[in-house]
CSV table of C-alpha atoms in Angstrom, one decimal:
chain,number,residue,atom,x,y,z
A,1,PHE,CA,-4.2,-37.0,29.5
A,2,PRO,CA,-5.8,-38.1,33.2
A,3,TYR,CA,-9.4,-37.9,34.0
A,4,THR,CA,-10.5,-37.9,30.5
A,5,THR,CA,-13.6,-39.7,30.5
A,6,LEU,CA,-14.7,-37.7,33.7
A,7,PHE,CA,-13.9,-34.2,32.2
A,8,ARG,CA,-15.6,-35.7,28.9
A,9,SER,CA,-18.9,-36.6,31.2
A,10,ASN,CA,-18.8,-32.9,32.8
A,11,PHE,CA,-18.5,-31.6,29.5
A,12,ILE,CA,-21.8,-33.4,28.2
A,13,SER,CA,-23.5,-32.4,31.4
A,14,MET,CA,-23.1,-28.7,30.8
A,15,TYR,CA,-24.7,-28.7,27.5
A,16,ASN,CA,-27.4,-30.9,28.6
A,17,VAL,CA,-28.1,-28.0,31.5
A,18,LEU,CA,-27.4,-25.0,28.9
A,19,LYS,CA,-30.1,-27.0,26.6
A,20,GLU,CA,-32.3,-27.2,29.1
A,21,ILE,CA,-32.2,-23.7,30.6
A,22,ASN,CA,-32.5,-22.5,26.8
A,23,THR,CA,-35.8,-24.8,26.0
A,24,LYS,CA,-37.6,-24.0,29.1
A,25,GLY,CA,-36.5,-20.4,28.7
A,26,LYS,CA,-35.3,-19.8,32.5
A,27,HIS,CA,-32.4,-17.5,31.9
A,28,LYS,CA,-33.7,-14.9,34.4
A,29,LYS,CA,-34.1,-17.3,37.4
A,30,TYR,CA,-31.1,-19.4,36.3
A,31,LYS,CA,-28.7,-16.1,35.1
A,32,GLU,CA,-26.0,-16.2,37.7
A,33,ASP,CA,-25.6,-20.0,37.1
A,34,LEU,CA,-25.6,-19.8,33.3
A,35,LYS,CA,-23.5,-17.3,33.4
A,36,ASP,CA,-20.7,-19.5,35.3
A,37,LEU,CA,-22.0,-22.4,33.4
A,38,ILE,CA,-20.9,-20.1,29.9
A,39,GLN,CA,-17.5,-19.2,31.5
A,40,LEU,CA,-16.6,-22.7,32.8
A,41,ILE,CA,-17.6,-24.3,29.2
A,42,ILE,CA,-15.1,-21.8,27.5
A,43,ASP,CA,-12.4,-22.6,30.4
A,44,TYR,CA,-12.6,-26.3,29.2
A,45,LEU,CA,-12.1,-25.6,25.8
A,46,ILE,CA,-9.1,-23.4,26.5
A,47,TYR,CA,-7.9,-25.9,28.8
A,48,GLY,CA,-8.2,-28.5,25.9
A,49,ASP,CA,-6.2,-26.3,23.6
A,50,LYS,CA,-3.4,-26.1,26.1
A,51,LYS,CA,-3.4,-29.6,26.6
A,52,LYS,CA,-3.3,-30.1,22.8
A,53,THR,CA,-6.4,-32.8,23.3
A,54,GLN,CA,-9.5,-32.8,20.6
A,55,ILE,CA,-11.9,-34.3,23.1
A,56,PHE,CA,-13.1,-31.0,24.2
A,57,PHE,CA,-13.3,-29.4,20.9
A,58,ASP,CA,-14.6,-32.6,19.2
A,59,ASN,CA,-17.5,-32.5,21.6
A,60,PHE,CA,-18.5,-28.6,21.3
A,61,CYS,CA,-18.9,-29.2,17.5
A,62,GLU,CA,-20.6,-32.4,17.6
A,63,LEU,CA,-23.4,-31.3,20.3
A,64,ASP,CA,-23.6,-27.8,18.7
A,65,PHE,CA,-22.5,-25.8,21.5
A,66,MET,CA,-22.8,-22.9,19.5
A,67,GLN,CA,-26.6,-22.9,18.6
A,68,GLU,CA,-27.2,-23.1,22.4
A,69,PHE,CA,-24.9,-20.2,22.9
A,70,ILE,CA,-27.0,-18.1,20.2
A,71,LYS,CA,-30.4,-19.0,22.0
A,72,ALA,CA,-29.1,-17.8,25.2
A,73,SER,CA,-27.8,-14.7,24.0
A,74,LYS,CA,-31.3,-13.8,22.8
A,75,SER,CA,-32.8,-14.2,25.9
A,76,LYS,CA,-34.2,-10.9,27.4
A,77,THR,CA,-31.2,-11.0,30.2
A,78,THR,CA,-28.2,-8.9,29.0
A,79,ASP,CA,-25.9,-10.3,31.8
A,80,ILE,CA,-26.0,-13.5,29.6
A,81,LEU,CA,-25.3,-11.8,26.2
A,82,LEU,CA,-22.4,-9.9,28.1
A,83,GLN,CA,-20.8,-13.0,29.2
A,84,ILE,CA,-21.0,-14.9,25.9
A,85,ILE,CA,-18.9,-11.8,24.6
A,86,LYS,CA,-16.6,-11.7,27.4
A,87,SER,CA,-16.0,-15.4,27.7
A,88,MET,CA,-15.7,-15.9,23.6
A,89,SER,CA,-13.4,-12.9,23.2
A,90,THR,CA,-11.1,-14.8,25.9
A,91,LEU,CA,-11.5,-18.0,23.8
A,92,ILE,CA,-11.1,-16.5,20.1
A,93,LEU,CA,-7.7,-14.7,21.7
A,94,THR,CA,-6.1,-17.5,23.3
A,95,ILE,CA,-7.2,-20.5,21.0
A,96,THR,CA,-4.1,-22.2,18.7
A,97,ASN,CA,-6.2,-24.8,17.2
A,98,LYS,CA,-7.3,-23.1,13.7
A,99,PRO,CA,-9.8,-26.0,12.6
A,100,PHE,CA,-11.6,-25.3,15.7
A,101,LEU,CA,-11.4,-21.3,15.1
A,102,PHE,CA,-12.7,-21.8,11.8
A,103,TYR,CA,-15.5,-23.9,13.0
A,104,VAL,CA,-16.2,-21.0,15.8
A,105,PHE,CA,-16.1,-18.2,12.8
A,106,SER,CA,-18.2,-20.2,10.4
A,107,ASN,CA,-22.0,-21.0,10.0
A,108,ASN,CA,-23.0,-17.4,10.7
A,109,PHE,CA,-22.2,-18.1,14.6
A,110,ILE,CA,-20.5,-15.4,15.5
A,111,ASN,CA,-22.6,-13.0,13.2
A,112,ASN,CA,-25.5,-13.7,15.5
A,113,ILE,CA,-24.3,-12.7,18.1
A,114,ILE,CA,-22.3,-9.5,16.7
A,115,THR,CA,-26.1,-8.5,15.6
A,116,ASN,CA,-27.9,-8.9,18.6
A,117,ASP,CA,-30.5,-6.1,18.7
A,118,LYS,CA,-29.9,-5.3,22.4
A,119,ILE,CA,-26.1,-4.4,22.1
A,120,ILE,CA,-26.4,-0.7,20.8
A,121,GLU,CA,-29.1,0.3,23.3
A,122,SER,CA,-26.8,-1.2,26.1
A,123,SER,CA,-24.5,0.4,29.2
A,124,GLU,CA,-21.4,2.1,28.4
A,125,ASP,CA,-19.7,-0.9,30.0
A,126,PHE,CA,-21.5,-3.6,27.8
A,127,LEU,CA,-20.0,-1.6,24.7
A,128,SER,CA,-16.6,-1.6,25.9
A,129,PHE,CA,-17.0,-5.3,26.0
A,130,TYR,CA,-18.6,-5.6,23.2
A,131,ILE,CA,-16.0,-3.5,20.9
A,132,ASN,CA,-13.3,-5.5,22.3
A,133,PHE,CA,-14.9,-8.3,21.0
A,134,LEU,CA,-15.0,-6.9,17.7
A,135,LYS,CA,-11.5,-6.1,18.4
A,136,SER,CA,-10.7,-9.6,19.2
A,137,LEU,CA,-12.4,-11.0,16.0
A,138,SER,CA,-10.5,-8.8,13.8
A,139,LEU,CA,-7.3,-9.4,15.1
A,140,LYS,CA,-7.8,-12.9,14.1
A,141,ILE,CA,-9.5,-12.3,10.8
A,142,ASP,CA,-6.9,-12.6,7.7
A,143,VAL,CA,-7.4,-13.2,3.9
A,144,THR,CA,-8.2,-17.5,4.6
A,145,THR,CA,-10.8,-16.3,7.2
A,146,ILE,CA,-12.7,-13.3,6.0
A,147,LYS,CA,-15.2,-15.2,3.9
A,148,LEU,CA,-16.4,-16.6,6.8
A,149,PHE,CA,-17.5,-13.0,8.0
A,150,PHE,CA,-19.5,-12.4,4.8
A,151,HIS,CA,-23.2,-12.6,4.8
A,152,PRO,CA,-23.9,-13.7,1.3
A,153,GLU,CA,-27.9,-13.5,1.7
A,154,LYS,CA,-27.4,-10.0,2.7
A,155,ASN,CA,-24.4,-8.9,0.6
A,156,SER,CA,-22.9,-7.6,4.3
A,157,PHE,CA,-20.2,-8.1,6.6
A,158,PRO,CA,-22.0,-7.7,9.9
A,159,LEU,CA,-18.6,-7.2,12.0
A,160,LEU,CA,-17.7,-4.2,9.9
A,161,GLU,CA,-21.5,-2.8,9.6
A,162,ASN,CA,-21.7,-3.4,13.6
A,163,ALA,CA,-18.6,-1.4,14.5
A,164,LEU,CA,-19.2,1.6,12.3
A,165,LYS,CA,-22.3,2.0,14.2
A,166,LEU,CA,-20.2,3.2,16.8
A,167,TYR,CA,-17.5,5.8,14.7
A,168,ASN,CA,-18.9,8.5,16.3
A,169,HIS,CA,-19.2,7.4,20.1
A,170,GLU,CA,-18.2,10.1,22.6
A,171,ASP,CA,-15.9,7.5,24.2
A,172,SER,CA,-12.1,7.8,22.3
A,173,MET,CA,-11.1,3.9,23.0
A,174,ILE,CA,-14.2,3.0,21.1
A,175,ARG,CA,-13.8,5.4,18.1
A,176,ASN,CA,-9.9,4.2,17.9
A,177,VAL,CA,-10.9,0.6,18.0
A,178,VAL,CA,-13.7,1.5,15.4
A,179,LYS,CA,-11.1,3.1,13.3
A,180,ASN,CA,-8.5,0.1,13.5
A,181,ILE,CA,-11.2,-2.4,12.3
A,182,PHE,CA,-11.9,-0.3,9.5
A,183,LEU,CA,-8.3,0.1,8.6
A,184,LYS,CA,-7.9,-4.0,8.8
A,185,PHE,CA,-10.9,-4.4,6.6
A,186,ALA,CA,-9.7,-1.8,4.0
A,187,ASN,CA,-6.4,-3.6,3.8
A,188,LEU,CA,-8.0,-7.0,3.3
A,189,SER,CA,-10.3,-5.6,0.7
A,190,THR,CA,-7.4,-5.4,-1.6
A,191,GLU,CA,-7.6,-9.4,-1.7
A,192,TYR,CA,-11.3,-10.1,-1.5
A,193,ARG,CA,-13.4,-8.3,-4.0
A,194,PRO,CA,-16.7,-8.8,-2.1
A,195,LEU,CA,-15.2,-6.8,1.0
A,196,LYS,CA,-14.1,-4.1,-1.4
A,197,ASP,CA,-17.5,-3.7,-3.3
A,198,PHE,CA,-18.8,-3.6,0.6
A,199,ILE,CA,-16.6,-0.8,1.7
A,200,MET,CA,-17.3,1.5,-1.7
A,201,SER,CA,-21.0,1.2,-1.2
A,202,LEU,CA,-23.4,3.0,1.1
A,203,PRO,CA,-23.9,3.1,4.0
A,204,ILE,CA,-19.9,2.2,4.8
A,205,ILE,CA,-18.9,4.7,2.2
A,206,LYS,CA,-20.1,7.8,4.6
A,207,PHE,CA,-17.1,6.9,6.9
A,208,PHE,CA,-14.7,8.5,4.5
A,209,CYS,CA,-17.0,11.4,4.8
A,210,PHE,CA,-16.9,11.1,8.6
A,211,ILE,CA,-13.4,11.1,8.9
A,212,SER,CA,-12.8,14.0,6.8
A,213,CYS,CA,-15.5,16.2,8.8
A,214,ARG,CA,-14.3,15.3,11.9
A,215,LEU,CA,-11.1,16.8,10.8
A,216,THR,CA,-12.6,19.8,9.9
A,217,ASP,CA,-14.1,20.3,12.9
A,218,MET,CA,-11.1,19.5,15.2
A,219,THR,CA,-9.0,22.2,13.0
A,220,LEU,CA,-11.6,24.6,13.4
A,221,GLU,CA,-11.9,24.3,17.1
A,222,LEU,CA,-8.1,24.4,17.5
A,223,ASN,CA,-8.0,27.3,15.5
A,224,GLU,CA,-10.8,29.1,17.5
A,225,PHE,CA,-9.0,28.1,20.8
A,226,ALA,CA,-5.2,29.0,19.6
A,227,GLY,CA,-6.8,32.4,17.6
A,228,TYR,CA,-6.9,34.4,21.0
A,229,ASN,CA,-3.2,34.5,22.0
A,230,VAL,CA,-4.5,31.9,24.3
A,231,LEU,CA,-1.1,31.4,26.0
A,232,TYR,CA,-0.3,35.0,26.7
A,233,ASN,CA,-3.7,35.7,28.5
A,234,TYR,CA,-4.2,34.2,31.7
A,235,ASN,CA,-4.1,35.2,35.4
A,236,ASN,CA,-1.8,32.6,37.0
A,237,GLU,CA,0.1,29.7,36.3
A,238,LYS,CA,-2.5,27.1,37.1
A,239,GLU,CA,-4.9,28.5,34.1
A,240,PHE,CA,-1.6,28.6,31.9
A,241,LYS,CA,-1.1,25.1,32.3
A,242,PHE,CA,-4.6,24.3,32.0
A,243,LYS,CA,-4.8,26.2,28.5
A,244,TYR,CA,-1.4,24.8,27.5
A,245,GLU,CA,-2.6,21.3,28.4
A,246,ARG,CA,-5.9,21.6,26.1
A,247,LEU,CA,-4.1,23.2,23.5
A,248,LYS,CA,-1.7,20.3,23.3
A,249,ALA,CA,-4.4,17.8,23.6
A,250,MET,CA,-6.4,19.2,20.5
A,251,HIS,CA,-3.1,19.2,18.3
A,252,ASP,CA,-2.4,15.6,19.3
A,253,ASP,CA,-5.8,14.6,18.5
A,254,ILE,CA,-5.5,16.3,15.2
A,255,ILE,CA,-2.1,14.6,14.4
A,256,ASP,CA,-3.3,11.4,15.4
A,257,GLU,CA,-6.0,11.7,12.9
A,258,ILE,CA,-3.8,13.2,9.9
A,259,LEU,CA,-2.1,9.9,10.9
A,260,TYR,CA,-4.9,7.8,10.5
A,261,VAL,CA,-5.6,9.2,7.1
A,262,ASN,CA,-1.7,8.3,5.8
A,263,ASP,CA,-2.4,4.9,7.0
A,264,VAL,CA,-5.4,4.4,5.3
A,265,LEU,CA,-4.0,6.1,2.1
A,266,GLY,CA,-1.1,4.1,2.5
A,267,ILE,CA,-3.1,1.0,1.5
A,268,ASN,CA,-2.0,2.1,-2.0
A,269,ASP,CA,-5.1,1.1,-3.4
A,270,SER,CA,-6.2,3.3,-6.1
A,271,GLN,CA,-10.2,2.8,-5.5
A,272,ILE,CA,-10.1,4.0,-1.7
A,273,SER,CA,-7.4,6.3,-2.3
A,274,PHE,CA,-10.0,7.9,-5.2
A,275,VAL,CA,-12.9,8.1,-2.8
A,276,PHE,CA,-10.9,9.4,0.1
A,277,LEU,CA,-8.9,12.1,-1.5
A,278,ASN,CA,-12.1,13.2,-3.0
A,279,SER,CA,-13.9,13.1,0.8
A,280,LEU,CA,-11.1,15.1,2.0
A,281,PHE,CA,-11.3,17.8,-1.0
A,282,TYR,CA,-15.0,18.1,-0.2
A,283,TYR,CA,-15.5,17.9,3.4
A,284,TYR,CA,-12.3,19.3,4.8
A,285,ILE,CA,-9.9,21.6,2.3
A,286,CYS,CA,-12.7,23.1,0.7
A,287,PRO,CA,-14.7,24.1,3.7
A,288,LEU,CA,-11.7,25.6,5.4
A,289,LEU,CA,-10.4,27.6,2.2
A,290,LEU,CA,-13.9,28.6,1.6
A,291,GLY,CA,-14.1,29.4,5.1
A,292,SER,CA,-10.7,31.4,5.5
A,293,ILE,CA,-11.8,34.0,2.0
A,294,TYR,CA,-15.4,34.9,3.6
A,295,HIS,CA,-13.6,35.7,7.1
A,296,TYR,CA,-11.2,37.9,5.5
A,297,GLN,CA,-13.6,39.5,3.0
A,298,PHE,CA,-16.1,39.7,6.0
A,299,PHE,CA,-13.6,41.5,8.3
């Protein structure tokens, strides 16, 4: 397409600027410029993909842009890491060039960004972008790409491991994304044995216990709230509406959780089903049954 030589020259210049900032460690001084530069690099890649030209992808791989991204992400300026995460999310969701996508997923490039120590300690807004980044990755993972997310030296899957660190987050959106990522990996584990072994070992296997315990807490909360004829004891219509909406929300949350349990069991994997059903029995069914017997005898 026209102006190929000029665009290529600009792209190489952007690499040189990025490398110079990383080498001199001037991330804080040029923070805003660096954020714009990262976004511009990604825009060039998306534009090249749209125009079906390999020139930017070839230069991106040859010059090893990803290593410079990783160096920038490890700077003390969290805003730069956030910009990389936002830009890479857009790239991964937009890109149609499969060989380039394989390149981005390979050589632990993504794993290095995912496992950055500054992420879990960051703000709520940062975590929202981070979890969406993990979601973007999970949408692109399939049987052929799952092995690229495996860390053989540590025998782990950083994407799943870091997503599950947020499984008990107070934000329901983040919790739902985490659950969907786990479901996606659980499905893929039926065709990739190292992933199955990882899910069936500590600490990942504790996620089954968490779902069971959460379901128990939600059921007890609903029982406690509804046990006092809550809809018949109100002083005005506004109070009735508030109680009704809260009761309905609690009921809907439990239904959603049960449907998720059904989705996991629907994978039809005997090992996953055995572990999950045992977890439900010991952490959900038994506490509720024994609790009801104790409550009955006490009163």
